[in-house]
PDB file of C-alpha atoms in Angstrom:
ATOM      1  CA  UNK A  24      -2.807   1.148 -13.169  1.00  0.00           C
ATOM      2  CA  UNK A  25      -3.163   3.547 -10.642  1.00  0.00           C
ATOM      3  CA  UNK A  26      -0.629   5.399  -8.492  1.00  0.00           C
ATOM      4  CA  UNK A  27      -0.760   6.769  -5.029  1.00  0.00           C
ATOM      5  CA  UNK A  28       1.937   8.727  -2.689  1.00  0.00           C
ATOM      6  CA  UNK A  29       1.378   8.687   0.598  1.00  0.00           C
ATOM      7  CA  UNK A  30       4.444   9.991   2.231  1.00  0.00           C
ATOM      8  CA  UNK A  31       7.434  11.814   0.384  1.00  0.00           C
ATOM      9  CA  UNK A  32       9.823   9.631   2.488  1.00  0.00           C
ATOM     10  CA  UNK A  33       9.792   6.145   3.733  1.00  0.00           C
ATOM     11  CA  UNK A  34       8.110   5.838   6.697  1.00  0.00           C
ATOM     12  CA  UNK A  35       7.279   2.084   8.565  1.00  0.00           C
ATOM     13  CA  UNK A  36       4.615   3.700  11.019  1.00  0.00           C
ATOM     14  CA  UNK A  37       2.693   5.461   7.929  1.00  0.00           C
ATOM     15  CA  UNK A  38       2.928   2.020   5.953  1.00  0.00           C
ATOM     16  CA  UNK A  39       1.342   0.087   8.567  1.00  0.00           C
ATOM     17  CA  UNK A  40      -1.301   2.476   8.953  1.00  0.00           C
ATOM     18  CA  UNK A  41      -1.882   2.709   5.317  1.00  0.00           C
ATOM     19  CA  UNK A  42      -1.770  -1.044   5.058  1.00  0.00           C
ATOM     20  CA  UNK A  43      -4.376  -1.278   8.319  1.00  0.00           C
ATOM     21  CA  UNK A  44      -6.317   1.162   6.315  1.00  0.00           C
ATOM     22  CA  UNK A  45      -7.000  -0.787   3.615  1.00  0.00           C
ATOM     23  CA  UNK A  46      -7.389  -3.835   5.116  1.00  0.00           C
ATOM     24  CA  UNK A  47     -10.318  -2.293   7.271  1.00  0.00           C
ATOM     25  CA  UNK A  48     -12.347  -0.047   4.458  1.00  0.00           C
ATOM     26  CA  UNK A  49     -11.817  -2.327   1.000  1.00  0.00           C
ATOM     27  CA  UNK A  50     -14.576  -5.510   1.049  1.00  0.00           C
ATOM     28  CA  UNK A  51     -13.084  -8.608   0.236  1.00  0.00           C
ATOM     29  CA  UNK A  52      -9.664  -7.448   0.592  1.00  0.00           C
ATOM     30  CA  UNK A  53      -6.823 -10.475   0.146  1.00  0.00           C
ATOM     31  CA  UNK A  54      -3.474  -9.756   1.956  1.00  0.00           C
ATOM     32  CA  UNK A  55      -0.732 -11.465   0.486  1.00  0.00           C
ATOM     33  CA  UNK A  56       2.981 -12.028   1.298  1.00  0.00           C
ATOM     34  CA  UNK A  57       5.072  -9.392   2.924  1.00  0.00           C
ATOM     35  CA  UNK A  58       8.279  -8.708   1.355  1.00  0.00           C
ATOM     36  CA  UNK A  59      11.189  -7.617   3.489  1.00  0.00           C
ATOM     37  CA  UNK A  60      14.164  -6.257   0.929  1.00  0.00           C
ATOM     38  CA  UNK A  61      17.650  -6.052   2.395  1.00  0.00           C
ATOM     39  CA  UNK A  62      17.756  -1.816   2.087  1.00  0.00           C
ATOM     40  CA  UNK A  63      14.904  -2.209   5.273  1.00  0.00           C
ATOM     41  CA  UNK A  64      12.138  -1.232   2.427  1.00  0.00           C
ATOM     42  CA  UNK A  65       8.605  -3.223   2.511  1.00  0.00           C
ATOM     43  CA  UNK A  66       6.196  -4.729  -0.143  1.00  0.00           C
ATOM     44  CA  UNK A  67       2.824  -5.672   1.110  1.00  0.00           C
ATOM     45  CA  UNK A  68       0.643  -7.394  -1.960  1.00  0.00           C
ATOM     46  CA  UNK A  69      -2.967  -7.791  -1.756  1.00  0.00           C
ATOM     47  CA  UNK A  70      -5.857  -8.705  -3.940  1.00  0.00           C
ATOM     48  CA  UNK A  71      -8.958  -7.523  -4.319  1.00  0.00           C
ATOM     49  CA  UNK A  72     -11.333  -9.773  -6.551  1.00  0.00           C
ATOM     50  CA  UNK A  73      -8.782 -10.593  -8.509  1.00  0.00           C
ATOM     51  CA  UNK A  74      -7.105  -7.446  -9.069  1.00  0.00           C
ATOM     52  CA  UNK A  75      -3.378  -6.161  -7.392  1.00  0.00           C
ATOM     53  CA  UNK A  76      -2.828  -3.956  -4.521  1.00  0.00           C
ATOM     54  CA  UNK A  77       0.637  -2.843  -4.063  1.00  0.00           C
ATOM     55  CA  UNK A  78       1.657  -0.974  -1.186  1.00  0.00           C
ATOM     56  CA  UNK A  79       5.331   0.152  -0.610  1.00  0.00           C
ATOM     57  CA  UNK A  80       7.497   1.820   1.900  1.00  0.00           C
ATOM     58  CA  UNK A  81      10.389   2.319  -0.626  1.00  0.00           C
ATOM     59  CA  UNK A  82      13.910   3.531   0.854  1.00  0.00           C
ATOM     60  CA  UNK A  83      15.537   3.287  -2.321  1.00  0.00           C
ATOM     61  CA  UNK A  84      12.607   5.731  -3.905  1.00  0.00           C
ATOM     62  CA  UNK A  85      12.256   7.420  -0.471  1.00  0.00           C
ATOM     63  CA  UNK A  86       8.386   7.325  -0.319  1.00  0.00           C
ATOM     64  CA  UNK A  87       5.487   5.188   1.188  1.00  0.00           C
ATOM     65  CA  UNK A  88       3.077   4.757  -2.220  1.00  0.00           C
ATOM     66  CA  UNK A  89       0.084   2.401  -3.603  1.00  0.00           C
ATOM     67  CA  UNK A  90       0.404   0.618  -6.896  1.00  0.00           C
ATOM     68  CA  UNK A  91      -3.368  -0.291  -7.317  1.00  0.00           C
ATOM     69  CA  UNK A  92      -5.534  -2.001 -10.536  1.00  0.00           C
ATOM     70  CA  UNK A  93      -8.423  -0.207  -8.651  1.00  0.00           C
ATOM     71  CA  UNK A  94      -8.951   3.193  -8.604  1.00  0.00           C
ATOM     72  CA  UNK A  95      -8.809   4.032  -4.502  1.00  0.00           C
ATOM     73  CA  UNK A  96      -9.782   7.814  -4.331  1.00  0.00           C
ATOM     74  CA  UNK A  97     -14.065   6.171  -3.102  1.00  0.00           C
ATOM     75  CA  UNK A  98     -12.819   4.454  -0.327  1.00  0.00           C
ATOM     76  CA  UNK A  99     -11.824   7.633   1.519  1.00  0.00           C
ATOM     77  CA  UNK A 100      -9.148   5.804   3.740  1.00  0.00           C
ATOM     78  CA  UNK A 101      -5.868   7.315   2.144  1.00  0.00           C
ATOM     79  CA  UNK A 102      -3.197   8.820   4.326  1.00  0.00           C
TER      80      UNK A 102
END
């Protein structure tokens, strides 16, 4: 598994444009279900040939970060 931070503090702008980011440079990119918690923080899931994509804009952690099965750093699109 690998681990991204994006943004020591959560942030809904820089999670949509991290989310618009991958959507735009991964091939074959699956977005899945948004999930909405009741603290305001967001989930957004996505698969990429099979494999998770996690991003979250965590106010309970205070960060906007990337749970990923695929290593990220080649696609050059990180905030």
């Amino acid at each position: 598994m690998f681990h991204y931070n994006i943004c020591t503090e959560a942030d809904k702008e820089i999670f949509s444009k991290q989310c618009r980011a991958l959507e735009k440079h991964i091939p074959a990119i699956e977005k899945g279900k948004l999930l909405n918690d009741v603290d305001g923080s967001e989930t957004q899931h996505y698969t990429v040939n099979g494999k998770a994509i996690t991003v979250h804009n965590s106010n309970y952690v205070g960060a906007v970060y990337i749970d990923s099965d695929i290593e990220l750093e080649g696609y050059d699109m990180l905030q």
